Short mmCIF file of C-alpha atoms in Angstrom, two decimals:
data_model
loop_
_atom_site.label_atom_id
_atom_site.label_comp_id
_atom_site.label_asym_id
_atom_site.label_seq_id
_atom_site.Cartn_x
_atom_site.Cartn_y
_atom_site.Cartn_z
CA MET A 14 -0.02 -0.11 0.03
CA ALA A 15 1.21 3.40 -1.13
CA SER A 16 2.34 5.46 1.93
CA SER A 17 -0.24 8.05 3.74
CA SER A 18 2.53 10.24 4.28
CA LYS A 19 3.23 10.93 0.71
CA SER A 20 0.02 11.39 -0.62
CA ALA A 21 -2.96 13.72 0.34
CA SER A 22 -5.82 12.03 -1.87
CA PHE A 23 -5.65 8.14 -2.18
CA SER A 24 -3.73 6.38 -4.94
CA GLN A 25 -5.34 3.83 -7.11
CA GLN A 26 -3.68 1.07 -4.91
CA GLU A 27 -5.27 2.29 -2.09
CA ILE A 28 -8.86 2.87 -3.74
CA ASN A 29 -8.30 -0.65 -4.55
CA GLU A 30 -7.64 -1.69 -1.27
CA LEU A 31 -10.05 0.62 -0.08
CA GLN A 32 -12.48 -2.08 -2.12
CA THR A 33 -11.33 -4.83 -0.58
CA THR A 34 -11.38 -3.61 3.15
CA TYR A 35 -15.28 -2.55 2.30
CA GLU A 36 -15.96 -6.20 0.99
CA GLN A 37 -14.56 -8.19 3.66
CA GLY A 38 -14.85 -5.88 6.50
CA GLY A 39 -18.05 -3.62 5.57
CA LEU A 40 -18.53 0.14 5.85
CA SER A 41 -17.44 0.43 9.63
CA LYS A 42 -13.68 -0.58 8.29
CA PHE A 43 -13.85 1.25 5.17
CA ALA A 44 -14.36 4.45 7.34
CA THR A 45 -12.02 3.57 9.66
CA GLN A 46 -9.39 3.49 6.96
CA ILE A 47 -10.29 7.06 5.91
CA VAL A 48 -10.18 8.25 9.30
CA LYS A 49 -6.43 7.25 9.22
CA LYS A 50 -5.86 9.00 6.11
CA LEU A 51 -7.40 12.27 7.68
CA ASN A 52 -5.48 11.83 10.62
CA ASP A 53 -2.35 11.59 8.65
CA ILE A 54 -3.11 14.79 7.10
CA GLU A 55 -4.09 16.44 10.42
CA ASN A 56 -0.56 15.11 12.14
CA VAL A 57 2.15 15.56 9.65
CA LYS A 58 4.84 18.18 10.11
CA LEU A 59 6.92 20.14 7.81
CA ASN A 60 9.96 21.58 9.21
CA ILE A 61 11.65 24.42 7.03
CA ALA A 62 15.06 25.52 7.87
CA VAL A 63 16.20 29.12 7.16
CA THR A 64 19.64 30.24 7.37
CA GLY A 65 22.15 32.79 6.26
CA ASP A 66 24.20 35.57 7.64
CA SER A 67 23.61 37.92 10.30
CA GLY A 68 21.42 40.76 9.04
CA ALA A 69 20.35 39.05 5.92
CA GLY A 70 16.62 39.23 6.59
CA LYS A 71 15.89 35.81 7.80
CA SER A 72 13.51 36.97 10.33
CA THR A 73 11.64 39.41 8.38
CA PHE A 74 11.08 36.16 6.02
CA ILE A 75 10.07 33.81 8.32
CA ASN A 76 7.36 36.48 9.22
CA ALA A 77 6.15 37.18 6.28
CA MET A 78 5.73 33.46 5.00
CA ARG A 79 3.35 33.37 8.02
CA GLY A 80 1.53 36.72 7.09
CA LEU A 81 2.97 38.17 10.53
CA ARG A 82 4.51 41.69 11.29
CA ALA A 83 7.57 42.22 13.53
CA CYS A 84 5.05 43.62 16.20
CA ASP A 85 2.73 40.41 16.30
CA GLU A 86 2.24 38.01 18.81
CA GLY A 87 4.38 35.11 18.02
CA ALA A 88 6.81 36.85 15.19
CA ALA A 89 10.17 36.06 14.83
CA GLU A 90 12.51 38.94 16.65
CA ILE A 91 14.12 41.31 14.27
CA GLY A 92 16.94 43.61 15.04
CA ILE A 93 20.05 45.44 13.70
CA ASN A 94 22.53 43.23 15.61
CA GLU A 95 22.36 39.10 15.36
CA THR A 96 19.30 38.07 16.96
CA THR A 97 19.58 34.57 16.12
CA MET A 98 21.88 33.13 18.73
CA VAL A 99 20.18 29.56 18.88
CA ARG A 100 18.57 27.47 16.44
CA THR A 101 14.75 28.71 16.95
CA PRO A 102 11.65 27.49 15.62
CA TYR A 103 8.86 29.23 14.88
CA LYS A 104 5.35 27.86 14.49
CA HIS A 105 2.66 28.90 12.26
CA PRO A 106 -0.10 30.79 14.18
CA ASP A 107 -2.73 28.55 12.63
CA PHE A 108 -1.22 25.51 11.22
CA PRO A 109 1.33 24.53 14.19
CA ASN A 110 2.43 21.33 12.42
CA VAL A 111 4.24 23.72 9.85
CA CYS A 112 7.41 25.15 11.56
CA PHE A 113 10.30 27.54 10.42
CA TRP A 114 13.50 27.18 12.03
CA ASP A 115 15.70 30.44 12.21
CA LEU A 116 18.99 29.18 12.09
CA PRO A 117 22.23 31.26 13.24
CA GLY A 118 24.59 32.20 11.12
CA VAL A 119 27.80 29.87 10.10
CA GLY A 120 31.39 30.49 10.38
CA THR A 121 31.43 32.16 13.85
CA THR A 122 33.10 31.05 17.04
CA LYS A 123 30.23 29.60 18.35
CA PHE A 124 29.32 27.80 15.21
CA PRO A 125 31.92 26.80 13.06
CA MET A 126 31.76 25.23 9.84
CA LYS A 127 32.86 21.78 10.89
CA ASP A 128 30.42 21.44 13.71
CA TYR A 129 27.18 23.42 11.86
CA VAL A 130 25.42 20.73 10.25
CA SER A 131 25.39 18.47 13.73
CA LYS A 132 24.52 21.15 16.04
CA MET A 133 21.66 22.20 13.30
CA GLU A 134 20.07 19.14 13.09
CA PHE A 135 20.24 18.96 9.24
CA THR A 136 18.57 16.07 8.66
CA LYS A 137 15.45 16.89 10.33
CA TYR A 138 14.53 19.31 7.45
CA ASP A 139 12.04 18.82 4.76
CA PHE A 140 14.11 21.87 2.59
CA PHE A 141 16.25 24.63 3.30
CA ILE A 142 16.10 28.31 2.40
CA ILE A 143 19.44 30.36 2.43
CA ILE A 144 18.59 34.03 2.47
CA SER A 145 21.32 37.20 1.99
CA GLN A 146 20.92 40.63 1.22
CA ASN A 147 23.72 40.88 -1.06
CA ARG A 148 26.11 38.29 -2.39
CA PHE A 149 26.23 34.66 -1.08
CA THR A 150 29.48 34.25 0.74
CA GLU A 151 31.85 31.28 0.54
CA ASN A 152 29.91 29.95 4.26
CA ASP A 153 26.75 29.91 2.34
CA ALA A 154 28.15 27.62 -0.52
CA LYS A 155 29.66 25.35 2.24
CA VAL A 156 26.39 24.88 4.00
CA ALA A 157 25.03 24.68 0.32
CA LYS A 158 27.30 21.64 -0.36
CA GLU A 159 26.49 19.67 2.80
CA ILE A 160 22.73 20.28 2.17
CA GLN A 161 22.99 18.82 -1.85
CA ASN A 162 25.31 15.96 -0.07
CA LEU A 163 22.05 15.39 2.17
CA GLU A 164 19.71 15.27 -1.12
CA LYS A 165 17.77 17.96 0.43
CA LYS A 166 16.10 20.73 -1.42
CA LEU A 167 17.95 24.27 -1.45
CA TYR A 168 16.78 27.27 -2.14
CA PHE A 169 18.61 30.74 -2.36
CA VAL A 170 16.77 33.77 -1.52
CA ARG A 171 18.17 37.44 -2.24
CA SER A 172 16.19 39.56 0.03
CA GLN A 173 15.76 43.18 0.66
CA ILE A 174 15.72 43.92 -3.41
CA ASP A 175 13.07 46.86 -2.88
CA ASN A 176 16.57 48.58 -0.74
CA ASP A 177 18.62 48.14 -4.07
CA PHE A 178 16.18 49.72 -6.48
CA ASN A 179 15.05 52.48 -3.76
CA SER A 180 18.94 53.37 -3.52
CA LEU A 181 19.02 53.58 -7.41
CA LYS A 182 15.93 55.93 -7.45
CA LEU A 183 17.59 58.14 -4.80
CA GLN A 184 20.52 58.77 -6.55
CA GLY A 185 18.57 59.87 -9.49
CA VAL A 186 19.67 56.54 -11.68
CA GLY A 187 17.61 55.46 -14.52
CA PHE A 188 17.13 51.72 -14.93
CA ASP A 189 14.69 49.07 -16.00
CA GLU A 190 13.60 46.81 -13.38
CA ILE A 191 13.24 43.70 -15.54
CA LYS A 192 16.78 43.72 -16.90
CA GLU A 193 18.11 44.81 -13.36
CA LEU A 194 16.62 41.83 -11.94
CA ALA A 195 18.03 39.70 -14.80
CA GLN A 196 21.34 40.65 -14.00
CA ILE A 197 21.43 40.65 -10.35
CA LYS A 198 19.95 36.79 -10.63
CA GLU A 199 22.70 36.06 -13.42
CA LYS A 200 25.70 37.54 -10.88
CA ILE A 201 24.46 35.55 -8.38
CA ASN A 202 24.26 32.25 -10.46
CA CYS A 203 27.59 32.77 -11.71
CA GLY A 204 29.01 33.03 -8.52
CA LEU A 205 27.16 29.85 -6.78
CA MET A 206 28.16 27.91 -9.74
CA GLU A 207 31.75 28.96 -9.41
CA ALA A 208 31.60 27.99 -5.82
CA GLY A 209 30.62 24.30 -6.92
CA ILE A 210 26.82 24.64 -6.59
CA SER A 211 24.99 22.87 -9.54
CA GLU A 212 21.95 24.60 -10.79
CA PRO A 213 21.21 26.98 -7.90
CA ILE A 214 17.65 27.72 -7.77
CA ILE A 215 17.70 31.48 -6.71
CA PHE A 216 14.78 34.09 -5.96
CA LEU A 217 14.84 37.83 -5.75
CA ILE A 218 12.58 39.17 -3.22
CA SER A 219 11.53 41.70 -0.80
CA SER A 220 9.48 40.12 2.56
CA LEU A 221 8.00 43.60 3.12
CA PHE A 222 6.37 43.44 -0.34
CA PRO A 223 5.24 39.91 -0.63
CA LYS A 224 3.19 40.51 -4.14
CA GLU A 225 6.37 41.94 -5.57
CA PHE A 226 9.48 40.57 -7.16
CA ASP A 227 9.86 36.43 -6.99
CA PHE A 228 8.10 35.90 -3.54
CA ASN A 229 5.12 34.25 -5.33
CA LYS A 230 7.19 32.36 -7.70
CA LEU A 231 9.24 31.18 -4.90
CA LYS A 232 6.00 29.78 -3.04
CA GLU A 233 4.88 28.23 -5.91
CA THR A 234 8.37 26.65 -6.41
CA LEU A 235 7.90 25.08 -2.60
CA LEU A 236 4.87 23.67 -3.24
CA ASP A 237 5.72 22.37 -6.74
CA ASN A 238 8.54 20.51 -4.80
CA LEU A 239 6.75 18.92 -2.14
CA ASP A 240 4.74 15.82 -2.39
CA GLY A 241 1.02 15.15 -1.31
CA ILE A 242 0.62 15.63 2.58
CA LYS A 243 3.28 18.01 3.04
CA ARG A 244 2.53 19.94 0.01
CA ASP A 245 -1.27 20.13 1.06
CA VAL A 246 -0.25 21.14 4.46
CA LEU A 247 2.31 24.08 2.79
CA LEU A 248 -0.22 25.13 0.64
CA MET A 249 -3.24 25.85 3.70
CA SER A 250 -0.65 27.54 6.15
CA LEU A 251 0.20 30.17 3.37
CA PRO A 252 -1.44 33.65 3.41
CA SER A 253 -4.32 34.02 0.84
CA THR A 254 -2.70 36.71 -1.30
CA THR A 255 -3.21 35.98 -4.64
CA VAL A 256 -6.76 34.49 -6.41
CA LYS A 257 -4.28 31.48 -7.71
CA ILE A 258 -3.38 30.37 -4.23
CA VAL A 259 -7.37 30.74 -3.34
CA GLU A 260 -8.04 27.98 -6.33
CA GLN A 261 -5.00 25.96 -5.56
CA LYS A 262 -6.46 25.65 -1.70
CA ARG A 263 -10.16 24.72 -3.05
CA ALA A 264 -9.15 22.27 -5.22
CA GLN A 265 -7.07 20.48 -2.33
CA LEU A 266 -9.63 20.89 -0.20
CA LYS A 267 -12.29 19.17 -2.16
CA LYS A 268 -10.13 16.29 -2.15
CA ARG A 269 -11.04 16.10 1.31
CA ILE A 270 -14.84 16.20 1.03
CA TRP A 271 -15.72 12.76 0.29
CA MET A 272 -13.60 11.43 2.97
CA LEU A 273 -15.62 13.91 5.52
CA ALA A 274 -18.73 12.90 3.90
CA THR A 275 -18.14 9.41 4.21
CA VAL A 276 -17.15 9.60 8.19
CA SER A 277 -19.85 11.84 9.08
CA ALA A 278 -22.34 9.41 7.63
CA VAL A 279 -20.83 6.56 9.40
CA VAL A 280 -18.53 7.03 12.50
CA GLY A 281 -20.91 7.78 15.46
CA ALA A 282 -23.46 9.18 13.23
CA VAL A 283 -26.90 10.48 14.89
CA PRO A 284 -30.12 10.96 13.26
CA VAL A 285 -31.09 14.70 12.26
CA PRO A 286 -34.37 15.79 13.05
CA GLY A 287 -36.63 16.31 10.16
CA LEU A 288 -34.40 14.29 7.81
CA SER A 289 -34.06 10.45 7.08
CA PHE A 290 -30.71 10.16 7.56
CA ALA A 291 -27.60 9.97 10.02
CA VAL A 292 -24.41 12.29 9.96
CA ASP A 293 -21.79 13.21 12.75
CA LEU A 294 -22.44 17.10 12.84
CA GLY A 295 -19.19 17.57 14.92
CA ILE A 296 -17.35 16.29 11.50
CA LEU A 297 -19.04 18.98 9.68
CA VAL A 298 -18.86 21.66 12.14
CA ASN A 299 -14.74 21.44 12.30
CA ALA A 300 -14.90 20.80 8.58
CA ILE A 301 -16.68 24.19 7.79
CA ILE A 302 -14.13 25.98 10.74
CA ASP A 303 -11.36 24.29 9.04
CA PHE A 304 -12.31 25.54 5.43
CA ARG A 305 -12.97 28.90 6.53
CA LYS A 306 -9.56 29.19 8.51
CA SER A 307 -7.59 27.32 5.34
CA LEU A 308 -8.86 30.08 3.24
CA GLY A 309 -8.05 32.87 5.44
CA LEU A 310 -11.82 33.81 6.32
CA ASP A 311 -11.30 33.85 10.03
CA GLY A 312 -10.93 37.17 11.95
CA ALA A 313 -7.10 36.77 12.82
CA SER A 314 -6.40 35.82 9.18
CA LEU A 315 -8.51 38.70 7.68
CA GLN A 316 -6.39 41.14 10.19
CA ARG A 317 -2.99 39.60 9.15
CA LEU A 318 -3.71 40.27 5.57
CA ALA A 319 -5.03 43.81 6.35
CA ASN A 320 -1.84 44.53 7.71
CA VAL A 321 0.33 42.99 4.81
CA ALA A 322 -2.08 44.73 2.35
CA LYS A 323 -1.98 48.05 4.42
CA LYS A 324 -5.78 48.51 4.41
CA PRO A 325 -8.08 48.53 7.15
CA VAL A 326 -9.21 45.13 8.51
CA GLU A 327 -12.89 46.47 7.98
CA PHE A 328 -12.86 47.44 4.59
CA LEU A 329 -11.66 43.52 3.74
CA LYS A 330 -14.76 42.39 6.05
CA ALA A 331 -17.06 44.46 4.29
CA GLU A 332 -16.20 41.88 1.42
CA VAL A 333 -17.17 38.64 3.55
CA ARG A 334 -21.01 38.15 2.58
CA THR A 335 -22.01 34.87 3.95
CA PRO A 336 -23.45 33.72 7.12
CA LEU A 337 -20.49 30.92 7.35
CA VAL A 338 -17.80 33.77 9.31
CA GLY A 339 -20.18 33.46 12.17
CA GLU A 340 -20.85 30.91 14.76
CA ILE A 341 -20.61 27.31 13.41
CA ASP A 342 -22.31 24.89 15.98
CA LYS A 343 -24.46 21.80 15.56
CA GLU A 344 -27.44 23.86 15.31
CA PHE A 345 -26.41 25.74 12.57
CA VAL A 346 -25.22 22.91 10.46
CA LYS A 347 -28.66 20.94 11.12
CA GLN A 348 -30.55 24.20 9.70
CA MET A 349 -28.19 23.93 6.81
CA LEU A 350 -29.00 20.42 6.42
CA VAL A 351 -32.68 20.90 6.38
CA ARG A 352 -32.87 24.19 4.03
CA SER A 353 -30.29 21.83 1.83
CA SER A 354 -32.78 18.65 1.47
CA PHE A 355 -34.74 19.56 -1.34
CA ALA A 356 -31.65 19.66 -3.70
CA ALA A 357 -30.43 16.50 -2.54
CA VAL A 358 -28.22 14.75 -5.70
CA SER A 359 -27.02 11.19 -6.50
CA VAL A 360 -23.83 10.17 -5.49
CA VAL A 361 -22.87 8.92 -9.12
CA GLU A 362 -23.27 12.49 -9.82
CA VAL A 363 -21.11 13.98 -7.10
CA ALA A 364 -18.44 11.44 -6.18
CA LEU A 365 -17.76 8.78 -8.84
CA ASP A 366 -15.02 11.38 -10.55
CA THR A 367 -13.34 11.36 -7.20
CA ILE A 368 -13.42 7.65 -6.39
CA PRO A 369 -15.61 5.41 -7.77
CA ILE A 370 -16.36 2.53 -4.92
CA ILE A 371 -18.21 5.00 -3.58
CA GLY A 372 -21.45 4.75 -5.56
CA SER A 373 -21.34 1.22 -5.13
CA ILE A 374 -21.56 1.58 -1.48
CA PHE A 375 -23.78 4.23 -0.98
CA GLY A 376 -27.34 4.49 -2.06
CA ALA A 377 -28.27 7.16 -4.96
CA VAL A 378 -29.87 9.82 -2.31
CA SER A 379 -28.02 9.18 1.01
CA SER A 380 -26.41 10.67 4.10
CA PHE A 381 -23.22 10.79 2.12
CA GLY A 382 -24.61 12.38 -0.86
CA MET A 383 -26.52 15.26 1.28
CA THR A 384 -23.08 15.85 3.58
CA TYR A 385 -20.97 16.01 0.35
CA LYS A 386 -23.15 18.44 -1.10
CA LEU A 387 -23.45 20.43 1.71
CA LEU A 388 -19.57 20.76 1.97
CA THR A 389 -18.99 21.32 -1.37
CA ASP A 390 -21.60 24.37 -1.17
CA VAL A 391 -19.62 25.25 1.59
CA LEU A 392 -16.44 25.31 -0.23
CA ASP A 393 -17.62 27.22 -2.81
CA ASP A 394 -19.18 30.00 -0.89
CA LEU A 395 -16.00 30.59 1.42
CA VAL A 396 -13.94 30.22 -1.69
CA GLU A 397 -15.91 32.91 -3.57
CA ASN A 398 -15.62 35.28 -0.31
CA ALA A 399 -11.85 34.39 -0.39
CA GLN A 400 -11.08 35.81 -3.84
CA ARG A 401 -13.38 38.71 -3.56
CA VAL A 402 -11.34 39.80 -0.13
CA VAL A 403 -8.06 39.25 -1.99
CA THR A 404 -8.95 41.05 -4.93
CA VAL A 405 -9.77 44.17 -3.20
CA ALA A 406 -6.76 43.35 -0.65
CA PHE A 407 -4.38 44.25 -3.33
CA ALA A 408 -6.44 46.59 -5.62
CA PRO A 409 -4.11 49.92 -6.47
CA ASP A 410 -7.19 51.71 -6.00
CA PRO A 411 -9.74 50.47 -2.91
CA SER A 412 -12.92 52.18 -4.78
CA HIS A 413 -11.99 50.44 -8.03
CA PRO A 414 -10.79 46.83 -7.18
CA GLN A 415 -9.26 44.82 -10.30
#
């Protein structure tokens, strides 16, 4: 059986084994396997190492990846002098299984190169980001070689690009931004290749302006180079700063819906008054709250987005036009199910494109079909609101969002 830790949805082999599980053990054992997969998604950990010289902008970058400012609770400390004297973990405020590790700079008396890899526990990280505010040093190259020897993914990030361009503007120097960025990247690439780093992956960013330069490209590359559940957990943790990220989150969350609907209909199910089926209302309540958090529509996420976009949070909240951002409890979900009952659709319509054996397990119209439809409608509603919030958050003119 394919490893659960490597896939956020079931592989064909796992689907075949689910079919066998159902045939031999019935619906209860079938649901138990799905619960295991959901637990894998919930519990997987992602550890990201961020290293580089003092003043390179590691802390600011870690904060930006988590949608935080230096003044926010849980933010990495930022200072003019070296602030990272020990290996320091910074968990995501909403997704604590995603952890960024701020590593002290290498090459000092306290952290000589010969001890650095072992002291920093390089084997525990999923991938590495080396940050520099100007050129990458000999020490950076030495660290990079150690990472490559471990066959782990490595990314070079040149930070504070906005300062470079502002300096040129203040001096009255005319320049073509695209050409200037290409020249900077080429110079870095040549330097790293000369230092023995093969095919370095380089990004030019400003952590203070995550919509500009290569920041979004960096996020997309990180996602592309992760597999299955770890990709899923990183995606959900990223601030919803672009419509593309929101759409990627929709696609991933939709893969969970049939699993949640199955468990809701089978595990600890109770009858819903006024309807002819039973569901686990607690699972549905938690699913709606998780969808809302993943898409950045909870209060804390909206405040963090407002801070990044430099817009009043009330301006963003005004674009959220759904009761799903209010209190979600079992009674609320019951009422949603009752109101949705007239629109029941067959399992064949909603599930066979996702997992073929579902249609043979549940009836044409069933508790599965209703809860599947409910969560699909919930996801579509939340995505529509999230897209609207992101669009106005970063529109140049708040009165004319683009």
